[in-house]
mmCIF file of C-alpha atoms and ligand atoms in Angstrom:
data_model
loop_
_atom_site.group_PDB
_atom_site.id
_atom_site.type_symbol
_atom_site.label_atom_id
_atom_site.label_comp_id
_atom_site.label_asym_id
_atom_site.label_seq_id
_atom_site.Cartn_x
_atom_site.Cartn_y
_atom_site.Cartn_z
ATOM 1 C CA MET A 1 8.283 1.483 -7.936
ATOM 2 C CA LYS A 2 4.786 0.794 -6.573
ATOM 3 C CA ALA A 3 3.167 3.339 -4.290
ATOM 4 C CA ILE A 4 -0.162 4.335 -2.785
ATOM 5 C CA VAL A 5 -1.083 7.616 -4.438
ATOM 6 C CA PHE A 6 -3.944 10.087 -4.484
ATOM 7 C CA HIS A 7 -4.123 12.699 -7.219
ATOM 8 C CA ARG A 8 -6.938 14.713 -5.734
ATOM 9 C CA HIS A 9 -8.687 14.993 -2.377
ATOM 10 C CA GLY A 10 -11.813 12.987 -1.713
ATOM 11 C CA SER A 11 -12.971 9.533 -0.694
ATOM 12 C CA LEU A 12 -11.126 6.210 -0.714
ATOM 13 C CA ASP A 13 -11.980 5.952 -4.436
ATOM 14 C CA GLU A 14 -9.306 8.560 -5.078
ATOM 15 C CA VAL A 15 -6.463 6.416 -3.681
ATOM 16 C CA HIS A 16 -4.677 3.869 -5.892
ATOM 17 C CA TYR A 17 -1.884 1.329 -5.762
ATOM 18 C CA GLU A 18 0.053 2.299 -8.858
ATOM 19 C CA ASP A 19 3.366 2.650 -10.652
ATOM 20 C CA PHE A 20 5.066 5.825 -9.463
ATOM 21 C CA PRO A 21 8.464 7.343 -10.261
ATOM 22 C CA ASP A 22 11.279 6.272 -7.914
ATOM 23 C CA PRO A 23 12.217 9.036 -5.467
ATOM 24 C CA GLU A 24 15.014 11.363 -6.480
ATOM 25 C CA VAL A 25 17.995 10.862 -4.177
ATOM 26 C CA GLY A 26 19.532 14.265 -3.344
ATOM 27 C CA ALA A 27 23.171 14.661 -2.323
ATOM 28 C CA THR A 28 22.410 14.301 1.423
ATOM 29 C CA ASP A 29 19.467 11.908 1.044
ATOM 30 C CA ILE A 30 19.298 8.291 2.075
ATOM 31 C CA LEU A 31 17.136 5.990 -0.051
ATOM 32 C CA ILE A 32 15.211 3.624 2.204
ATOM 33 C CA LYS A 33 13.606 0.391 0.981
ATOM 34 C CA VAL A 34 10.427 0.535 3.053
ATOM 35 C CA GLY A 35 9.919 -2.533 5.259
ATOM 36 C CA ALA A 36 6.834 -1.245 7.085
ATOM 37 C CA VAL A 37 4.708 1.910 7.040
ATOM 38 C CA ALA A 38 2.178 2.748 9.703
ATOM 39 C CA LEU A 39 -1.030 4.722 9.162
ATOM 40 C CA ASN A 40 -2.331 7.452 11.458
ATOM 41 C CA GLY A 41 -5.667 8.961 12.325
ATOM 42 C CA PHE A 42 -4.776 11.907 10.107
ATOM 43 C CA ASP A 43 -4.255 9.851 6.935
ATOM 44 C CA PRO A 44 -7.993 9.683 6.064
ATOM 45 C CA MET A 45 -8.241 13.376 7.088
ATOM 46 C CA VAL A 46 -5.447 14.410 4.694
ATOM 47 C CA LEU A 47 -7.058 12.366 1.934
ATOM 48 C CA ARG A 48 -10.340 14.236 2.433
ATOM 49 C CA GLY A 49 -8.445 17.561 2.683
ATOM 50 C CA ILE A 50 -7.767 19.499 5.870
ATOM 51 C CA PRO A 51 -8.876 23.168 5.804
ATOM 52 C CA GLY A 52 -5.806 25.390 5.938
ATOM 53 C CA LEU A 53 -3.369 22.556 5.040
ATOM 54 C CA LYS A 54 -1.998 22.698 1.502
ATOM 55 C CA THR A 55 -1.109 19.144 0.426
ATOM 56 C CA PRO A 56 0.908 19.038 -2.827
ATOM 57 C CA LEU A 57 -0.601 16.533 -5.233
ATOM 58 C CA PRO A 58 -0.089 13.787 -6.183
ATOM 59 C CA MET A 59 0.533 12.714 -2.590
ATOM 60 C CA VAL A 60 1.895 9.430 -1.260
ATOM 61 C CA PRO A 61 0.468 9.043 2.272
ATOM 62 C CA GLY A 62 2.246 7.529 5.259
ATOM 63 C CA ALA A 63 4.373 9.452 7.744
ATOM 64 C CA ASP A 64 5.917 6.594 9.687
ATOM 65 C CA ILE A 65 8.296 4.179 8.067
ATOM 66 C CA ALA A 66 11.057 1.699 8.856
ATOM 67 C CA GLY A 67 13.243 -0.172 6.458
ATOM 68 C CA GLU A 68 16.657 -0.797 5.060
ATOM 69 C CA ILE A 69 19.101 1.619 3.431
ATOM 70 C CA ALA A 70 19.168 0.919 -0.332
ATOM 71 C CA ALA A 71 21.418 3.747 -1.511
ATOM 72 C CA LEU A 72 23.274 6.789 -0.244
ATOM 73 C CA GLY A 73 23.355 10.261 -1.795
ATOM 74 C CA ARG A 74 26.736 11.603 -2.893
ATOM 75 C CA ASP A 75 27.414 13.629 0.304
ATOM 76 C CA VAL A 76 25.969 11.258 2.909
ATOM 77 C CA ASP A 77 28.294 10.499 5.802
ATOM 78 C CA ALA A 78 29.485 7.034 4.720
ATOM 79 C CA LYS A 79 31.168 6.420 8.083
ATOM 80 C CA ARG A 80 27.793 6.704 9.768
ATOM 81 C CA TRP A 81 25.426 5.066 7.243
ATOM 82 C CA GLN A 82 25.797 1.976 5.114
ATOM 83 C CA VAL A 83 23.622 0.189 2.593
ATOM 84 C CA GLY A 84 21.688 -2.498 4.451
ATOM 85 C CA ASP A 85 21.458 -0.571 7.754
ATOM 86 C CA ARG A 86 18.067 -0.841 9.488
ATOM 87 C CA VAL A 87 16.626 2.661 9.876
ATOM 88 C CA THR A 88 13.513 4.722 10.563
ATOM 89 C CA ALA A 89 12.693 8.322 9.596
ATOM 90 C CA ILE A 90 11.736 11.414 11.552
ATOM 91 C CA PRO A 91 8.621 12.502 9.625
ATOM 92 C CA ASN A 92 8.064 15.946 11.164
ATOM 93 C CA GLN A 93 10.714 17.983 9.410
ATOM 94 C CA PRO A 94 11.233 21.791 9.257
ATOM 95 C CA THR A 95 9.926 21.804 5.689
ATOM 96 C CA GLY A 96 6.754 19.846 6.544
ATOM 97 C CA MET A 97 5.317 16.499 7.587
ATOM 98 C CA MET A 98 5.667 13.301 5.541
ATOM 99 C CA GLY A 99 2.311 12.135 4.216
ATOM 100 C CA GLU A 100 0.844 15.590 4.755
ATOM 101 C CA THR A 101 2.983 18.155 2.866
ATOM 102 C CA LEU A 102 6.051 16.007 2.097
ATOM 103 C CA ARG A 103 5.829 12.720 0.166
ATOM 104 C CA GLY A 104 5.145 9.853 2.533
ATOM 105 C CA GLY A 105 6.259 6.263 2.822
ATOM 106 C CA CYS A 106 3.356 4.115 1.473
ATOM 107 C CA ALA A 107 5.688 2.999 -1.295
ATOM 108 C CA ASP A 108 8.528 0.608 -2.051
ATOM 109 C CA PHE A 109 11.110 3.371 -1.519
ATOM 110 C CA VAL A 110 11.333 6.747 0.152
ATOM 111 C CA ALA A 111 14.234 9.258 0.139
ATOM 112 C CA VAL A 112 14.948 11.067 3.437
ATOM 113 C CA ASP A 113 17.660 13.561 4.238
ATOM 114 C CA GLN A 114 20.307 11.930 6.464
ATOM 115 C CA GLN A 115 19.561 14.327 9.350
ATOM 116 C CA PHE A 116 16.077 12.773 9.635
ATOM 117 C CA VAL A 117 17.193 9.146 9.692
ATOM 118 C CA LEU A 118 17.607 7.167 12.916
ATOM 119 C CA PRO A 119 19.094 3.689 13.388
ATOM 120 C CA ILE A 120 16.769 0.955 14.692
ATOM 121 C CA PRO A 121 18.055 -1.178 17.573
ATOM 122 C CA ALA A 122 18.457 -4.865 16.597
ATOM 123 C CA ALA A 123 15.697 -5.897 19.025
ATOM 124 C CA VAL A 124 13.074 -3.702 17.362
ATOM 125 C CA SER A 125 11.161 -4.965 14.298
ATOM 126 C CA PHE A 126 10.345 -2.833 11.258
ATOM 127 C CA THR A 127 6.657 -3.065 12.199
ATOM 128 C CA ASP A 128 7.254 -1.805 15.742
ATOM 129 C CA ALA A 129 9.655 0.950 14.639
ATOM 130 C CA ALA A 130 7.163 2.158 12.027
ATOM 131 C CA ALA A 131 4.354 2.243 14.587
ATOM 132 C CA LEU A 132 6.203 4.709 16.776
ATOM 133 C CA PRO A 133 6.929 8.157 15.330
ATOM 134 C CA THR A 134 3.710 10.135 14.984
ATOM 135 C CA ALA A 135 1.355 8.510 17.483
ATOM 136 C CA TYR A 136 3.715 7.268 20.182
ATOM 137 C CA GLY A 137 6.033 10.236 19.555
ATOM 138 C CA THR A 138 3.144 12.607 20.289
ATOM 139 C CA ALA A 139 1.981 10.664 23.343
ATOM 140 C CA LEU A 140 5.389 10.701 25.088
ATOM 141 C CA PRO A 141 5.879 14.485 25.587
ATOM 142 C CA MET A 142 2.116 14.961 26.150
ATOM 143 C CA ILE A 143 2.099 12.556 29.080
ATOM 144 C CA GLU A 144 5.564 13.200 30.490
ATOM 145 C CA ALA A 145 7.245 16.581 29.666
ATOM 146 C CA ARG A 146 4.034 18.558 29.088
ATOM 147 C CA GLY A 147 1.523 16.706 31.198
ATOM 148 C CA GLN A 148 3.859 15.982 34.146
ATOM 149 C CA LEU A 149 1.782 12.929 35.186
ATOM 150 C CA ARG A 150 2.808 11.566 38.560
ATOM 151 C CA ALA A 151 2.410 8.205 40.288
ATOM 152 C CA GLY A 152 -0.960 7.866 41.995
ATOM 153 C CA GLU A 153 -2.721 10.416 39.793
ATOM 154 C CA LYS A 154 -5.935 9.464 38.052
ATOM 155 C CA ILE A 155 -6.039 10.045 34.314
ATOM 156 C CA LEU A 156 -9.071 9.735 32.010
ATOM 157 C CA ILE A 157 -8.075 8.937 28.414
ATOM 158 C CA LEU A 158 -10.715 9.510 25.741
ATOM 159 C CA GLY A 159 -10.117 7.598 22.490
ATOM 160 C CA ALA A 160 -7.724 5.285 24.394
ATOM 161 C CA SER A 161 -7.987 2.651 21.687
ATOM 162 C CA GLY A 162 -6.231 4.700 18.990
ATOM 163 C CA GLY A 163 -2.560 5.079 18.125
ATOM 164 C CA VAL A 164 -1.903 7.969 20.480
ATOM 165 C CA GLY A 165 -4.342 6.529 23.043
ATOM 166 C CA THR A 166 -2.786 3.085 23.405
ATOM 167 C CA CYS A 167 0.587 4.709 24.041
ATOM 168 C CA CYS A 168 -0.894 7.124 26.594
ATOM 169 C CA VAL A 169 -2.314 4.130 28.494
ATOM 170 C CA GLN A 170 1.059 2.391 28.560
ATOM 171 C CA LEU A 171 3.036 5.496 29.556
ATOM 172 C CA ALA A 172 0.576 6.505 32.320
ATOM 173 C CA LYS A 173 0.571 2.963 33.724
ATOM 174 C CA ALA A 174 4.395 2.896 33.680
ATOM 175 C CA ILE A 175 4.432 6.141 35.722
ATOM 176 C CA GLY A 176 2.070 4.541 38.236
ATOM 177 C CA CYS A 177 -1.129 6.423 37.397
ATOM 178 C CA GLU A 178 -4.628 5.025 37.785
ATOM 179 C CA VAL A 179 -5.914 4.879 34.210
ATOM 180 C CA ILE A 180 -9.528 5.196 33.163
ATOM 181 C CA ALA A 181 -9.657 4.360 29.452
ATOM 182 C CA CYS A 182 -12.528 5.031 27.058
ATOM 183 C CA ALA A 183 -13.334 3.088 23.860
ATOM 184 C CA SER A 184 -16.400 2.701 21.714
ATOM 185 C CA SER A 185 -16.911 -1.083 21.532
ATOM 186 C CA GLY A 186 -16.778 -4.283 23.530
ATOM 187 C CA TRP A 187 -13.842 -5.894 21.764
ATOM 188 C CA LYS A 188 -11.728 -2.754 22.289
ATOM 189 C CA ILE A 189 -12.601 -2.841 25.981
ATOM 190 C CA ALA A 190 -11.094 -6.318 26.270
ATOM 191 C CA ARG A 191 -7.921 -5.128 24.576
ATOM 192 C CA LEU A 192 -7.637 -2.141 26.909
ATOM 193 C CA LYS A 193 -7.857 -4.499 29.895
ATOM 194 C CA GLU A 194 -4.965 -6.499 28.449
ATOM 195 C CA LEU A 195 -3.013 -3.241 28.078
ATOM 196 C CA GLY A 196 -3.357 -2.630 31.828
ATOM 197 C CA ALA A 197 -6.039 0.059 32.102
ATOM 198 C CA ASP A 198 -7.563 0.060 35.615
ATOM 199 C CA HIS A 199 -11.074 1.076 34.628
ATOM 200 C CA ILE A 200 -12.624 0.926 31.173
ATOM 201 C CA ILE A 201 -15.620 2.826 29.916
ATOM 202 C CA ASP A 202 -17.511 1.600 26.884
ATOM 203 C CA THR A 203 -18.716 4.886 25.389
ATOM 204 C CA SER A 204 -21.204 3.073 23.116
ATOM 205 C CA ARG A 205 -23.322 2.318 26.177
ATOM 206 C CA GLN A 206 -21.882 4.226 29.124
ATOM 207 C CA ASP A 207 -21.562 7.940 29.842
ATOM 208 C CA TYR A 208 -17.937 8.593 30.748
ATOM 209 C CA VAL A 209 -18.737 11.580 33.012
ATOM 210 C CA GLU A 210 -21.238 9.563 34.981
ATOM 211 C CA GLU A 211 -18.761 6.696 35.253
ATOM 212 C CA VAL A 212 -15.995 8.948 36.576
ATOM 213 C CA LEU A 213 -18.410 10.525 39.120
ATOM 214 C CA ARG A 214 -19.507 7.045 40.183
ATOM 215 C CA LEU A 215 -15.836 6.049 40.698
ATOM 216 C CA TYR A 216 -14.454 9.208 42.348
ATOM 217 C CA GLY A 217 -17.385 11.463 43.227
ATOM 218 C CA LYS A 218 -18.361 14.869 41.937
ATOM 219 C CA PRO A 219 -15.524 17.412 41.709
ATOM 220 C CA ARG A 220 -15.828 20.241 44.279
ATOM 221 C CA THR A 221 -14.578 23.825 43.866
ATOM 222 C CA ARG A 222 -13.359 23.699 47.469
ATOM 223 C CA GLY A 223 -10.957 21.006 48.537
ATOM 224 C CA GLU A 224 -9.479 18.278 46.407
ATOM 225 C CA SER A 225 -12.280 15.732 46.264
ATOM 226 C CA GLY A 226 -13.970 14.223 43.227
ATOM 227 C CA GLY A 227 -13.009 13.716 39.621
ATOM 228 C CA VAL A 228 -9.731 12.848 37.968
ATOM 229 C CA ASP A 229 -6.431 14.687 38.006
ATOM 230 C CA ALA A 230 -5.941 14.838 34.259
ATOM 231 C CA ILE A 231 -7.853 14.153 31.032
ATOM 232 C CA VAL A 232 -6.392 13.370 27.619
ATOM 233 C CA ASN A 233 -8.861 14.848 25.161
ATOM 234 C CA TYR A 234 -7.808 15.003 21.518
ATOM 235 C CA ILE A 235 -11.388 14.156 20.446
ATOM 236 C CA GLY A 236 -12.650 17.736 20.814
ATOM 237 C CA GLY A 237 -16.115 18.494 19.437
ATOM 238 C CA GLU A 238 -18.934 17.632 21.841
ATOM 239 C CA THR A 239 -16.548 15.921 24.282
ATOM 240 C CA TRP A 240 -14.618 19.108 25.048
ATOM 241 C CA ALA A 241 -16.815 20.995 27.508
ATOM 242 C CA LYS A 242 -18.476 17.824 28.654
ATOM 243 C CA SER A 243 -15.168 16.340 29.810
ATOM 244 C CA PHE A 244 -14.667 19.350 32.180
ATOM 245 C CA ARG A 245 -17.333 17.852 34.445
ATOM 246 C CA ALA A 246 -15.072 14.868 35.238
ATOM 247 C CA LEU A 247 -11.990 16.948 36.189
ATOM 248 C CA LYS A 248 -11.089 17.761 39.748
ATOM 249 C CA ARG A 249 -10.202 21.217 40.982
ATOM 250 C CA GLY A 250 -6.732 22.177 39.738
ATOM 251 C CA GLY A 251 -6.898 19.419 37.117
ATOM 252 C CA ARG A 252 -5.281 19.527 33.699
ATOM 253 C CA ILE A 253 -6.602 18.801 30.242
ATOM 254 C CA LEU A 254 -4.036 17.523 27.752
ATOM 255 C CA THR A 255 -4.774 17.868 24.054
ATOM 256 C CA CYS A 256 -2.853 17.209 20.823
ATOM 257 C CA GLY A 257 -5.733 17.219 18.324
ATOM 258 C CA ALA A 258 -9.397 17.599 17.511
ATOM 259 C CA THR A 259 -10.705 14.452 15.854
ATOM 260 C CA THR A 260 -14.341 15.528 15.911
ATOM 261 C CA GLY A 261 -14.081 19.334 15.765
ATOM 262 C CA TYR A 262 -11.506 22.013 16.481
ATOM 263 C CA ASP A 263 -13.906 24.817 17.515
ATOM 264 C CA PRO A 264 -15.992 23.188 20.216
ATOM 265 C CA LYS A 265 -18.282 24.893 22.662
ATOM 266 C CA THR A 266 -16.441 25.590 25.863
ATOM 267 C CA ASP A 267 -17.532 26.478 29.408
ATOM 268 C CA LEU A 268 -15.438 29.116 31.012
ATOM 269 C CA ARG A 269 -17.210 28.749 34.314
ATOM 270 C CA TYR A 270 -15.529 25.385 34.858
ATOM 271 C CA ILE A 271 -12.110 26.643 33.784
ATOM 272 C CA TRP A 272 -11.994 29.489 36.287
ATOM 273 C CA SER A 273 -13.960 28.092 39.210
ATOM 274 C CA PHE A 274 -12.128 24.718 39.142
ATOM 275 C CA GLU A 275 -8.799 26.390 38.184
ATOM 276 C CA PHE A 276 -8.117 24.057 35.263
ATOM 277 C CA THR A 277 -4.920 24.129 33.253
ATOM 278 C CA ILE A 278 -5.306 23.390 29.530
ATOM 279 C CA ILE A 279 -2.078 21.981 28.099
ATOM 280 C CA GLY A 280 -1.520 21.736 24.351
ATOM 281 C CA SER A 281 1.073 19.328 23.054
ATOM 282 C CA ASN A 282 2.244 19.290 19.487
ATOM 283 C CA GLY A 283 4.530 16.734 17.926
ATOM 284 C CA TRP A 284 7.729 15.466 19.433
ATOM 285 C CA ALA A 285 11.516 15.938 19.263
ATOM 286 C CA PRO A 286 13.976 13.504 17.641
ATOM 287 C CA GLU A 287 15.167 12.580 21.162
ATOM 288 C CA ASP A 288 11.590 11.420 22.005
ATOM 289 C CA GLN A 289 11.704 9.067 19.006
ATOM 290 C CA ARG A 290 15.108 7.733 20.054
ATOM 291 C CA GLU A 291 13.842 7.248 23.617
ATOM 292 C CA LEU A 292 10.800 5.303 22.334
ATOM 293 C CA LEU A 293 13.076 3.019 20.283
ATOM 294 C CA ARG A 294 15.095 2.381 23.464
ATOM 295 C CA ARG A 295 11.933 1.663 25.453
ATOM 296 C CA VAL A 296 10.628 -0.751 22.808
ATOM 297 C CA ALA A 297 14.019 -2.467 22.657
ATOM 298 C CA ASP A 298 14.041 -3.117 26.383
ATOM 299 C CA GLY A 299 10.347 -3.959 26.630
ATOM 300 C CA ARG A 300 9.066 -0.903 28.514
ATOM 301 C CA VAL A 301 6.791 0.080 25.602
ATOM 302 C CA LYS A 302 5.050 -2.420 23.337
ATOM 303 C CA PRO A 303 3.566 -0.893 20.180
ATOM 304 C CA VAL A 304 0.036 -2.190 19.705
ATOM 305 C CA ILE A 305 -0.202 -3.513 16.172
ATOM 306 C CA HIS A 306 -3.772 -4.148 15.013
ATOM 307 C CA CYS A 307 -2.823 -5.505 11.623
ATOM 308 C CA ALA A 308 0.137 -5.698 9.254
ATOM 309 C CA LEU A 309 -1.292 -5.967 5.709
ATOM 310 C CA PRO A 310 0.418 -6.044 2.320
ATOM 311 C CA LEU A 311 0.678 -2.508 0.904
ATOM 312 C CA GLU A 312 -1.767 -3.274 -1.897
ATOM 313 C CA ARG A 313 -4.460 -3.946 0.713
ATOM 314 C CA PHE A 314 -4.255 -0.315 1.880
ATOM 315 C CA LYS A 315 -7.984 0.296 1.278
ATOM 316 C CA GLU A 316 -8.879 -2.211 3.981
ATOM 317 C CA ALA A 317 -6.646 -0.392 6.486
ATOM 318 C CA PHE A 318 -7.864 3.072 5.475
ATOM 319 C CA ARG A 319 -11.468 2.000 5.701
ATOM 320 C CA GLN A 320 -10.975 0.364 9.114
ATOM 321 C CA LEU A 321 -9.230 3.475 10.387
ATOM 322 C CA ALA A 322 -12.001 5.757 9.186
ATOM 323 C CA ASP A 323 -14.638 3.399 10.650
ATOM 324 C CA ARG A 324 -12.952 3.201 14.107
ATOM 325 C CA GLU A 325 -12.204 -0.512 13.692
ATOM 326 C CA ILE A 326 -8.523 -0.322 14.537
ATOM 327 C CA PHE A 327 -7.075 -0.925 17.993
ATOM 328 C CA GLY A 328 -3.639 0.635 18.095
ATOM 329 C CA LYS A 329 -1.856 0.830 14.773
ATOM 330 C CA ALA A 330 -2.506 -0.350 11.245
ATOM 331 C CA VAL A 331 0.726 -1.151 9.408
ATOM 332 C CA LEU A 332 1.270 -1.814 5.695
ATOM 333 C CA ILE A 333 4.110 -3.940 4.319
ATOM 334 C CA PRO A 334 5.364 -3.105 0.795
HETATM 335 N N1 NAP B 1 -0.476 17.442 17.312
HETATM 336 C C1 NAP B 1 0.217 16.369 16.942
HETATM 337 O O1 NAP B 1 1.414 16.402 16.861
HETATM 338 C C2 NAP B 1 -0.527 15.071 16.687
HETATM 339 C C3 NAP B 1 0.184 13.929 16.323
HETATM 340 C C4 NAP B 1 -0.539 12.751 16.147
HETATM 341 C C5 NAP B 1 -1.932 12.750 16.265
HETATM 342 N N2 NAP B 1 -2.553 13.893 16.591
HETATM 343 C C6 NAP B 1 -4.022 13.892 16.722
HETATM 344 O O2 NAP B 1 -4.348 12.984 17.755
HETATM 345 C C7 NAP B 1 -5.593 12.381 17.465
HETATM 346 C C8 NAP B 1 -5.477 10.864 17.525
HETATM 347 O O3 NAP B 1 -4.648 10.429 16.473
HETATM 348 P P1 NAP B 1 -4.428 8.861 16.254
HETATM 349 O O4 NAP B 1 -3.466 8.698 15.122
HETATM 350 O O5 NAP B 1 -4.170 8.185 17.543
HETATM 351 O O6 NAP B 1 -5.876 8.447 15.744
HETATM 352 P P2 NAP B 1 -6.589 7.055 15.738
HETATM 353 O O7 NAP B 1 -5.572 5.961 15.810
HETATM 354 O O8 NAP B 1 -7.566 7.082 14.638
HETATM 355 O O9 NAP B 1 -7.381 7.021 17.131
HETATM 356 C C9 NAP B 1 -8.366 7.942 17.425
HETATM 357 C C10 NAP B 1 -9.341 7.309 18.406
HETATM 358 O O10 NAP B 1 -10.317 8.307 18.662
HETATM 359 C C11 NAP B 1 -11.561 7.652 18.932
HETATM 360 N N3 NAP B 1 -12.671 8.412 18.380
HETATM 361 C C12 NAP B 1 -13.662 8.970 19.106
HETATM 362 N N4 NAP B 1 -14.528 9.590 18.312
HETATM 363 C C13 NAP B 1 -14.102 9.453 17.068
HETATM 364 C C14 NAP B 1 -14.588 9.863 15.817
HETATM 365 N N5 NAP B 1 -15.722 10.572 15.662
HETATM 366 N N6 NAP B 1 -13.893 9.478 14.712
HETATM 367 C C15 NAP B 1 -12.761 8.764 14.775
HETATM 368 N N7 NAP B 1 -12.215 8.349 16.007
HETATM 369 C C16 NAP B 1 -12.909 8.694 17.108
HETATM 370 C C17 NAP B 1 -11.476 6.257 18.325
HETATM 371 O O11 NAP B 1 -11.660 5.349 19.396
HETATM 372 P P3 NAP B 1 -13.089 4.761 19.729
HETATM 373 O O12 NAP B 1 -13.775 4.362 18.474
HETATM 374 O O13 NAP B 1 -12.751 3.586 20.601
HETATM 375 O O14 NAP B 1 -13.800 5.873 20.459
HETATM 376 C C18 NAP B 1 -10.073 6.153 17.794
HETATM 377 O O15 NAP B 1 -9.463 4.929 18.225
HETATM 378 C C19 NAP B 1 -6.027 12.949 16.119
HETATM 379 O O16 NAP B 1 -6.889 14.032 16.333
HETATM 380 C C20 NAP B 1 -4.745 13.384 15.511
HETATM 381 O O17 NAP B 1 -4.955 14.411 14.559
HETATM 382 C C21 NAP B 1 -1.882 15.054 16.791
#
């Protein structure tokens, strides 16, 4: 089969579209003919090498796939699964994450144990189903089960233009929150307006703390005035302590990552005197992925697809992702 492969960590020069052995189909595996595979912010990071994460090489990237069953392993439940069924995979498995420590789906075929396969509703396309797992799957529990966002609350979303971010905007709007979305360029601002954000901050020319203070006033340690109720901050780095200045007393900071640095400077004075709650959120459960498929099927969530390129044009998508030129999700079609 053809696959996107890197044999060692490094730059985009290390990734190739090449002939690669077909996946071995174990007794309980389902062989999926990949119809669409979505990239994530972590794909360029894994390619470069993430400190502390041991990626077995050669690696096929791509956590999030959708496609059609091509073959069943000997012991697969044949009453439940049939060749030709439209399916997606749960990439975060007990043994690792596809595209990170388990072989991913940027390939013609991928083999997945039957317990990590989900049916796709007829109304959901391969492209939309592939866009969901990692980014939208992470956003759902972060906003709802962990973040407990409520109607009327104000939420500031940094990096709102990304995969996780575009889902956070949609989920928060559906709850009835007032959404303040940040992005780094004019064309992304226009797209965030279309997505329903109430206020948009162009971080290439505006300071998001100043903008929040202009909208809602300065947070006070006494009373409830000023600032926003919650901030989504998976950017980390210099934004971490800075974003505290936009949060109201009793506010919560939701984080699922650290795009620009995992050991940022903090400011404990803000955490205690404004009584902040810092809420981490990691991954998602299979039920979250099923719930997202249902919401896409009935139109409550609309995956934002920036591009759907042929698999062999992976370099374009990887480069755009690394250069912050994607709004929503980049999808590759084998
Ligand atoms: N814990 C988990 O389970 C989990 C799961 C999925 C993702 N994550 C994490 O969540 C974060 C977002 O993932 P994603 O897939 O949504 O990424 P993405 O699609 O690449 O989006 C990230 C967004 O961050 C913004 N950004 C700000 N500064 C940036 C910088 N220096 N470099 C790159 N982007 C920057 C970009 O928007 P602007 O250019 O408009 O600012 C970009 O759209 C990552 O840190 C990822 O590791 C965690």
